Amino acid sequence: MSSLVVSIALFCIGLYAVLTRKEVIAILVGVEVMIAGALLVLVMLGSHAANGASIHAVALLILVLAATEAAVGLGLLVAAARRLSTTCVDEMTEVRG
Amino acid sequence: MALVDRIGEGLERLGGGVILTSVDALVDWSRGQSLWAFPMGTACCAMELIAASFSKFDFDRLGTFPRPDPRHTDVMILAGTITEKMKPAVRRLYDQMPEPKWVVAMGNCTVSGGIFYYDTYSVVRGADQFLPVDVYISGCPPRPEALQDGVLQLRELVRMRSLAPGKRYERELALPRPEDASYSNEDPNPPSAGLEGGDAS
Amino acid sequence: MSALLTGAAWGLAAASLIAVAALIGVWWERKVAGRIQMRFGPQEAGPAGLLQTLSDTLKLMLKEDITPTAADVPVFRAMPFLVFVPVASALVVIPYASGWAPFNIATGAVFFLAVPGLSVLGILLAGWASQNTYASIGGVRAAAQMISYELPRTLSVLSLCLLAGSLSTGTIRAEWRWWWVPLTAVGFLVYFISSIAEVNRGPFDLAEAESELVAGYFTDYSGIRWAIFMMAEYGGVVAASLFGAATFLGGGLGLSGVPGALLFVALTALIATAMIWAKWTFPRMRADQLMTFAWKVLTPMALVQLLAVGIALAARVVLS
Amino acid sequence: MSALIFWLLAICAGIGALAVVMSHDVMRLALGLGLVLLSTAGFFVLLGFGFLALAEVFVYAGGVLVLVLFAIMLVHRGEPGQPSLEVTHDPLILVGCVGVFALLLAVLRPVALQLQTSSGGSVDALGSVLLGDLLLPFELSGLLLLAALVAVVSVMGGDRR
């Protein structure tokens, strides 16, 4: 029960960071915290399962996905910061490439 | 000064003589054995300074080797003419070195201005105008052996300026200067009074 | 849980091992460097200068500990430890005897490769927290270099795991056979080179290239905190040499008992000496050459090694 | 003992997550993320998934976090002193997040059980699952990584043509 509270709290704090932060980098970090919380929920609930190895493998694949997301996201951030010379999402209003 | 020096004074007041002198000997030995040099080569004496570290002369035998970073070094070796323009940079690098620190003035230009003493507006007349110099090495330029001897002299000096306050004494080193009264080259930032031993004039 | 506590105790032992190894290693490096440059090296402190490092260490401990005014103070002060602790923890998964490591977990090889990688963070943040341009550039360079060379290093160790059929370092050493040496010779070369790059030593020391960056990421560290950085560097050398001798060379080439243990120590010292040799012989590389070397030379070499090991294993199954 | 370590890790994760929400300093933000990731790895060890914990340290703390720091240094370079971030707090969003928290807790509560170390954490079992039942996702994730690599290179190096 307490483990569930901790992991869901992690997810929600990450969500709050994503919704309130204005800088792209802080939003990406918030997403990472959310992913960590969600992964923790999966692993904590899955640690009771009979086929723990499947949970292990699925968690590993989620880890890979999250790492890919972070790499692409940060690449886009740096490219956007170069082109628009801002890192604030509210100022990125130009639609044209 | 470093924290240890204050510990030393405290212990002396408590009367911890034996412990203090043993620790003192160890600290002096370690400081004297590893005088890492900050090579402040500003002119031609730097060639001899560089040669002192290399194959033929091997400064490393004495535990001294050059580090490019003032934060990691103990002794600044001033090699070469110091111009007025260079003076603030030298002073700044000296200030960046951590205590305890020493200065070796190598070559006539650094000691007194050398051949640039007269008829030059741009040369500092001796490094001791703005730095507390501990060892003076004459020569134009001095040979690497002279520099190594200077570092050995400095090692003796380190032993003198040790932890225990009773063992501390000032060197009697007041070289007569020909022009003390006539020429005024007032330094805006004189070396602080706490750094004893260097103020020759 | 008791395994965790035992692991912590061994970690402490590892830290002391690094301290002793650094005391001897620095002296040895200065002696070897002296001989390479036709000098003598330290001579005056103790017999053959043996006490030189001791006096250096004492002096560094008693030096002023400067924290720059502009620095991010808590981060600046903590970073030497964040660099040292992961490096020291690598020592607890090294198989010192056949089938035995102090912290013998099933994923020891991954632990050995993953946890020291954390010191990248410490180096990067040490450079940043100094608020010094040279230090920041040094930190970024070191981090880019370390994460690039992690790849060939991991791949080269992977071929050993494939041969042993296990990720446990103890099992790798227990399963070791003499024919692994010729088979994984290329892998060992890749491992050796990328280990030098991992600990930022010459010829890959452009993170602290003194001719351009003063001293790289530890430019603003003085006294004992700088000494901890240097200890971490030597700890990395020791860990890499021990691991290389214990797994690639089977720790004493498969001999058991006292001769094996002696040979193990000798092989470790040999690898460490070769690292020192490389540092004092090769000129420093340029940043782009460094990256090109990692991605276009070492990584393909490690992949070819992995392929060769796979083919050899398959051939063995087919033949038997 | 296990409970003590659990709460220690929970406190570390909480501090890190709060740093992500509250910090004005970009570096503190990244350090907070590092704390969260390391304590997540600690939770994985506690639950018996040793390899997952090492993968988290390897991929996240050693890789993604360094990427985050790189991005910070590239984006905020040239600004004098410490770059500072704007922090805005919105009570409505706070209420919404608490609502999401309550909802998730209510939904997942029936399946929540006592903390226990999994029996399926061995590397052998993981290997046979990854190359057995989950072979297709495993290979696809390799493809995804390659695609991401190409994407990042083309995005970052785009302006040099």
Short mmCIF file of N, CA, C and O in Angstrom, two decimals, chain C residues 211-260:
data_model
loop_
_atom_site.label_atom_id
_atom_site.label_comp_id
_atom_site.label_asym_id
_atom_site.label_seq_id
_atom_site.Cartn_x
_atom_site.Cartn_y
_atom_site.Cartn_z
N SER C 211 47.52 22.61 -21.69
CA SER C 211 47.94 23.69 -22.59
C SER C 211 46.77 24.52 -23.06
O SER C 211 46.95 25.60 -23.59
N GLU C 212 45.54 24.01 -22.90
CA GLU C 212 44.40 24.81 -23.34
C GLU C 212 43.37 25.05 -22.23
O GLU C 212 42.69 26.06 -22.25
N LEU C 213 43.27 24.14 -21.27
CA LEU C 213 42.19 24.25 -20.29
C LEU C 213 42.69 24.39 -18.85
O LEU C 213 41.95 24.08 -17.93
N VAL C 214 43.91 24.80 -18.64
CA VAL C 214 44.53 24.91 -17.31
C VAL C 214 44.60 23.55 -16.63
O VAL C 214 45.65 22.96 -16.54
N ALA C 215 43.48 23.04 -16.13
CA ALA C 215 43.51 21.67 -15.61
C ALA C 215 42.18 20.97 -15.80
O ALA C 215 41.90 19.98 -15.15
N GLY C 216 41.32 21.50 -16.68
CA GLY C 216 40.06 20.83 -16.92
C GLY C 216 39.10 20.96 -15.77
O GLY C 216 39.07 21.98 -15.10
N TYR C 217 38.32 19.89 -15.55
CA TYR C 217 37.19 20.02 -14.63
C TYR C 217 37.61 20.27 -13.20
O TYR C 217 36.82 20.75 -12.40
N PHE C 218 38.84 19.94 -12.81
CA PHE C 218 39.22 20.26 -11.42
C PHE C 218 40.13 21.49 -11.33
O PHE C 218 40.90 21.61 -10.40
N THR C 219 39.98 22.41 -12.26
CA THR C 219 40.78 23.63 -12.24
C THR C 219 40.67 24.37 -10.91
O THR C 219 41.67 24.86 -10.38
N ASP C 220 39.47 24.44 -10.35
CA ASP C 220 39.29 25.26 -9.17
C ASP C 220 39.36 24.47 -7.86
O ASP C 220 39.08 25.02 -6.80
N TYR C 221 39.71 23.21 -7.94
CA TYR C 221 39.80 22.43 -6.71
C TYR C 221 41.22 22.46 -6.19
O TYR C 221 42.17 22.33 -6.94
N SER C 222 41.35 22.63 -4.87
CA SER C 222 42.69 22.63 -4.31
C SER C 222 42.72 21.68 -3.11
O SER C 222 41.68 21.26 -2.62
N GLY C 223 43.93 21.36 -2.68
CA GLY C 223 44.11 20.57 -1.46
C GLY C 223 43.48 19.20 -1.54
O GLY C 223 43.57 18.50 -2.55
N ILE C 224 42.77 18.82 -0.48
CA ILE C 224 42.33 17.45 -0.32
C ILE C 224 41.26 17.08 -1.34
O ILE C 224 41.18 15.94 -1.79
N ARG C 225 40.43 18.06 -1.75
CA ARG C 225 39.39 17.72 -2.71
C ARG C 225 39.99 17.36 -4.07
O ARG C 225 39.55 16.43 -4.74
N TRP C 226 41.05 18.08 -4.45
CA TRP C 226 41.74 17.72 -5.68
C TRP C 226 42.39 16.35 -5.53
O TRP C 226 42.37 15.52 -6.46
N ALA C 227 42.94 16.08 -4.33
CA ALA C 227 43.57 14.78 -4.11
C ALA C 227 42.56 13.65 -4.26
O ALA C 227 42.89 12.58 -4.76
N ILE C 228 41.31 13.91 -3.86
CA ILE C 228 40.28 12.87 -4.02
C ILE C 228 40.01 12.61 -5.51
O ILE C 228 39.85 11.47 -5.93
N PHE C 229 40.01 13.68 -6.32
CA PHE C 229 39.86 13.47 -7.77
C PHE C 229 40.99 12.60 -8.30
O PHE C 229 40.77 11.69 -9.10
N MET C 230 42.22 12.90 -7.86
CA MET C 230 43.35 12.12 -8.35
C MET C 230 43.26 10.68 -7.87
O MET C 230 43.59 9.74 -8.60
N MET C 231 42.79 10.49 -6.62
CA MET C 231 42.60 9.14 -6.10
C MET C 231 41.59 8.39 -6.95
O MET C 231 41.75 7.19 -7.23
N ALA C 232 40.51 9.09 -7.36
CA ALA C 232 39.51 8.43 -8.21
C ALA C 232 40.13 7.99 -9.52
O ALA C 232 39.86 6.91 -10.03
N GLU C 233 41.03 8.83 -10.07
CA GLU C 233 41.68 8.47 -11.32
C GLU C 233 42.52 7.20 -11.13
O GLU C 233 42.43 6.26 -11.91
N TYR C 234 43.30 7.18 -10.05
CA TYR C 234 44.11 5.99 -9.81
C TYR C 234 43.26 4.79 -9.46
O TYR C 234 43.58 3.66 -9.83
N GLY C 235 42.14 5.04 -8.75
CA GLY C 235 41.21 3.95 -8.47
C GLY C 235 40.68 3.35 -9.76
O GLY C 235 40.55 2.12 -9.88
N GLY C 236 40.38 4.21 -10.74
CA GLY C 236 39.92 3.71 -12.02
C GLY C 236 40.97 2.85 -12.70
O GLY C 236 40.66 1.79 -13.25
N VAL C 237 42.23 3.29 -12.63
CA VAL C 237 43.32 2.51 -13.23
C VAL C 237 43.43 1.16 -12.55
O VAL C 237 43.52 0.11 -13.21
N VAL C 238 43.37 1.17 -11.20
CA VAL C 238 43.51 -0.08 -10.45
C VAL C 238 42.36 -1.02 -10.78
O VAL C 238 42.57 -2.22 -11.05
N ALA C 239 41.12 -0.48 -10.79
CA ALA C 239 39.96 -1.33 -11.05
C ALA C 239 40.04 -1.93 -12.45
O ALA C 239 39.82 -3.13 -12.64
N ALA C 240 40.40 -1.08 -13.44
CA ALA C 240 40.47 -1.58 -14.82
C ALA C 240 41.56 -2.65 -14.95
O ALA C 240 41.35 -3.68 -15.60
N SER C 241 42.72 -2.44 -14.28
CA SER C 241 43.80 -3.43 -14.39
C SER C 241 43.42 -4.73 -13.70
O SER C 241 43.65 -5.82 -14.24
N LEU C 242 42.81 -4.61 -12.51
CA LEU C 242 42.41 -5.82 -11.79
C LEU C 242 41.38 -6.61 -12.60
O LEU C 242 41.50 -7.84 -12.74
N PHE C 243 40.39 -5.90 -13.14
CA PHE C 243 39.35 -6.60 -13.90
C PHE C 243 39.93 -7.24 -15.15
O PHE C 243 39.62 -8.39 -15.48
N GLY C 244 40.79 -6.50 -15.84
CA GLY C 244 41.40 -7.06 -17.04
C GLY C 244 42.22 -8.31 -16.73
O GLY C 244 42.12 -9.32 -17.43
N ALA C 245 43.02 -8.24 -15.65
CA ALA C 245 43.84 -9.39 -15.30
C ALA C 245 43.00 -10.56 -14.83
O ALA C 245 43.32 -11.72 -15.08
N ALA C 246 41.88 -10.26 -14.15
CA ALA C 246 41.09 -11.34 -13.57
C ALA C 246 40.19 -12.02 -14.59
O ALA C 246 39.90 -13.21 -14.45
N THR C 247 39.72 -11.28 -15.59
CA THR C 247 38.79 -11.91 -16.52
C THR C 247 39.44 -12.21 -17.88
O THR C 247 39.43 -13.36 -18.31
N PHE C 248 40.02 -11.21 -18.52
CA PHE C 248 40.61 -11.47 -19.84
C PHE C 248 41.78 -12.42 -19.74
O PHE C 248 41.97 -13.28 -20.59
N LEU C 249 42.60 -12.25 -18.69
CA LEU C 249 43.77 -13.12 -18.54
C LEU C 249 43.53 -14.20 -17.50
O LEU C 249 44.47 -14.88 -17.07
N GLY C 250 42.28 -14.36 -17.07
CA GLY C 250 41.95 -15.47 -16.18
C GLY C 250 42.61 -15.42 -14.84
O GLY C 250 42.64 -16.42 -14.13
N GLY C 251 43.14 -14.27 -14.43
CA GLY C 251 43.74 -14.15 -13.12
C GLY C 251 44.85 -15.16 -12.92
O GLY C 251 44.63 -16.28 -12.49
N GLY C 252 46.07 -14.81 -13.27
CA GLY C 252 47.17 -15.76 -13.11
C GLY C 252 47.10 -16.88 -14.13
O GLY C 252 47.58 -17.99 -13.87
N LEU C 253 46.47 -16.63 -15.25
CA LEU C 253 46.43 -17.59 -16.36
C LEU C 253 46.02 -19.00 -15.92
O LEU C 253 46.60 -20.01 -16.33
N GLY C 254 45.04 -19.03 -15.03
CA GLY C 254 44.47 -20.31 -14.66
C GLY C 254 45.25 -21.10 -13.64
O GLY C 254 44.82 -22.17 -13.23
N LEU C 255 46.42 -20.59 -13.21
CA LEU C 255 47.15 -21.30 -12.17
C LEU C 255 46.40 -21.16 -10.85
O LEU C 255 45.78 -20.14 -10.59
N SER C 256 46.49 -22.17 -10.00
CA SER C 256 45.81 -22.08 -8.71
C SER C 256 46.86 -21.96 -7.60
O SER C 256 48.04 -22.20 -7.82
N GLY C 257 46.39 -21.55 -6.44
CA GLY C 257 47.28 -21.46 -5.29
C GLY C 257 48.14 -20.21 -5.31
O GLY C 257 47.80 -19.21 -5.94
N VAL C 258 49.28 -20.28 -4.61
CA VAL C 258 50.15 -19.11 -4.44
C VAL C 258 50.71 -18.60 -5.77
O VAL C 258 50.66 -17.40 -6.04
N PRO C 259 51.24 -19.47 -6.66
CA PRO C 259 51.78 -18.94 -7.92
C PRO C 259 50.73 -18.22 -8.72
O PRO C 259 51.02 -17.17 -9.33
N GLY C 260 49.50 -18.71 -8.70
CA GLY C 260 48.42 -18.05 -9.43
C GLY C 260 48.16 -16.66 -8.88
O GLY C 260 48.01 -15.70 -9.62
#
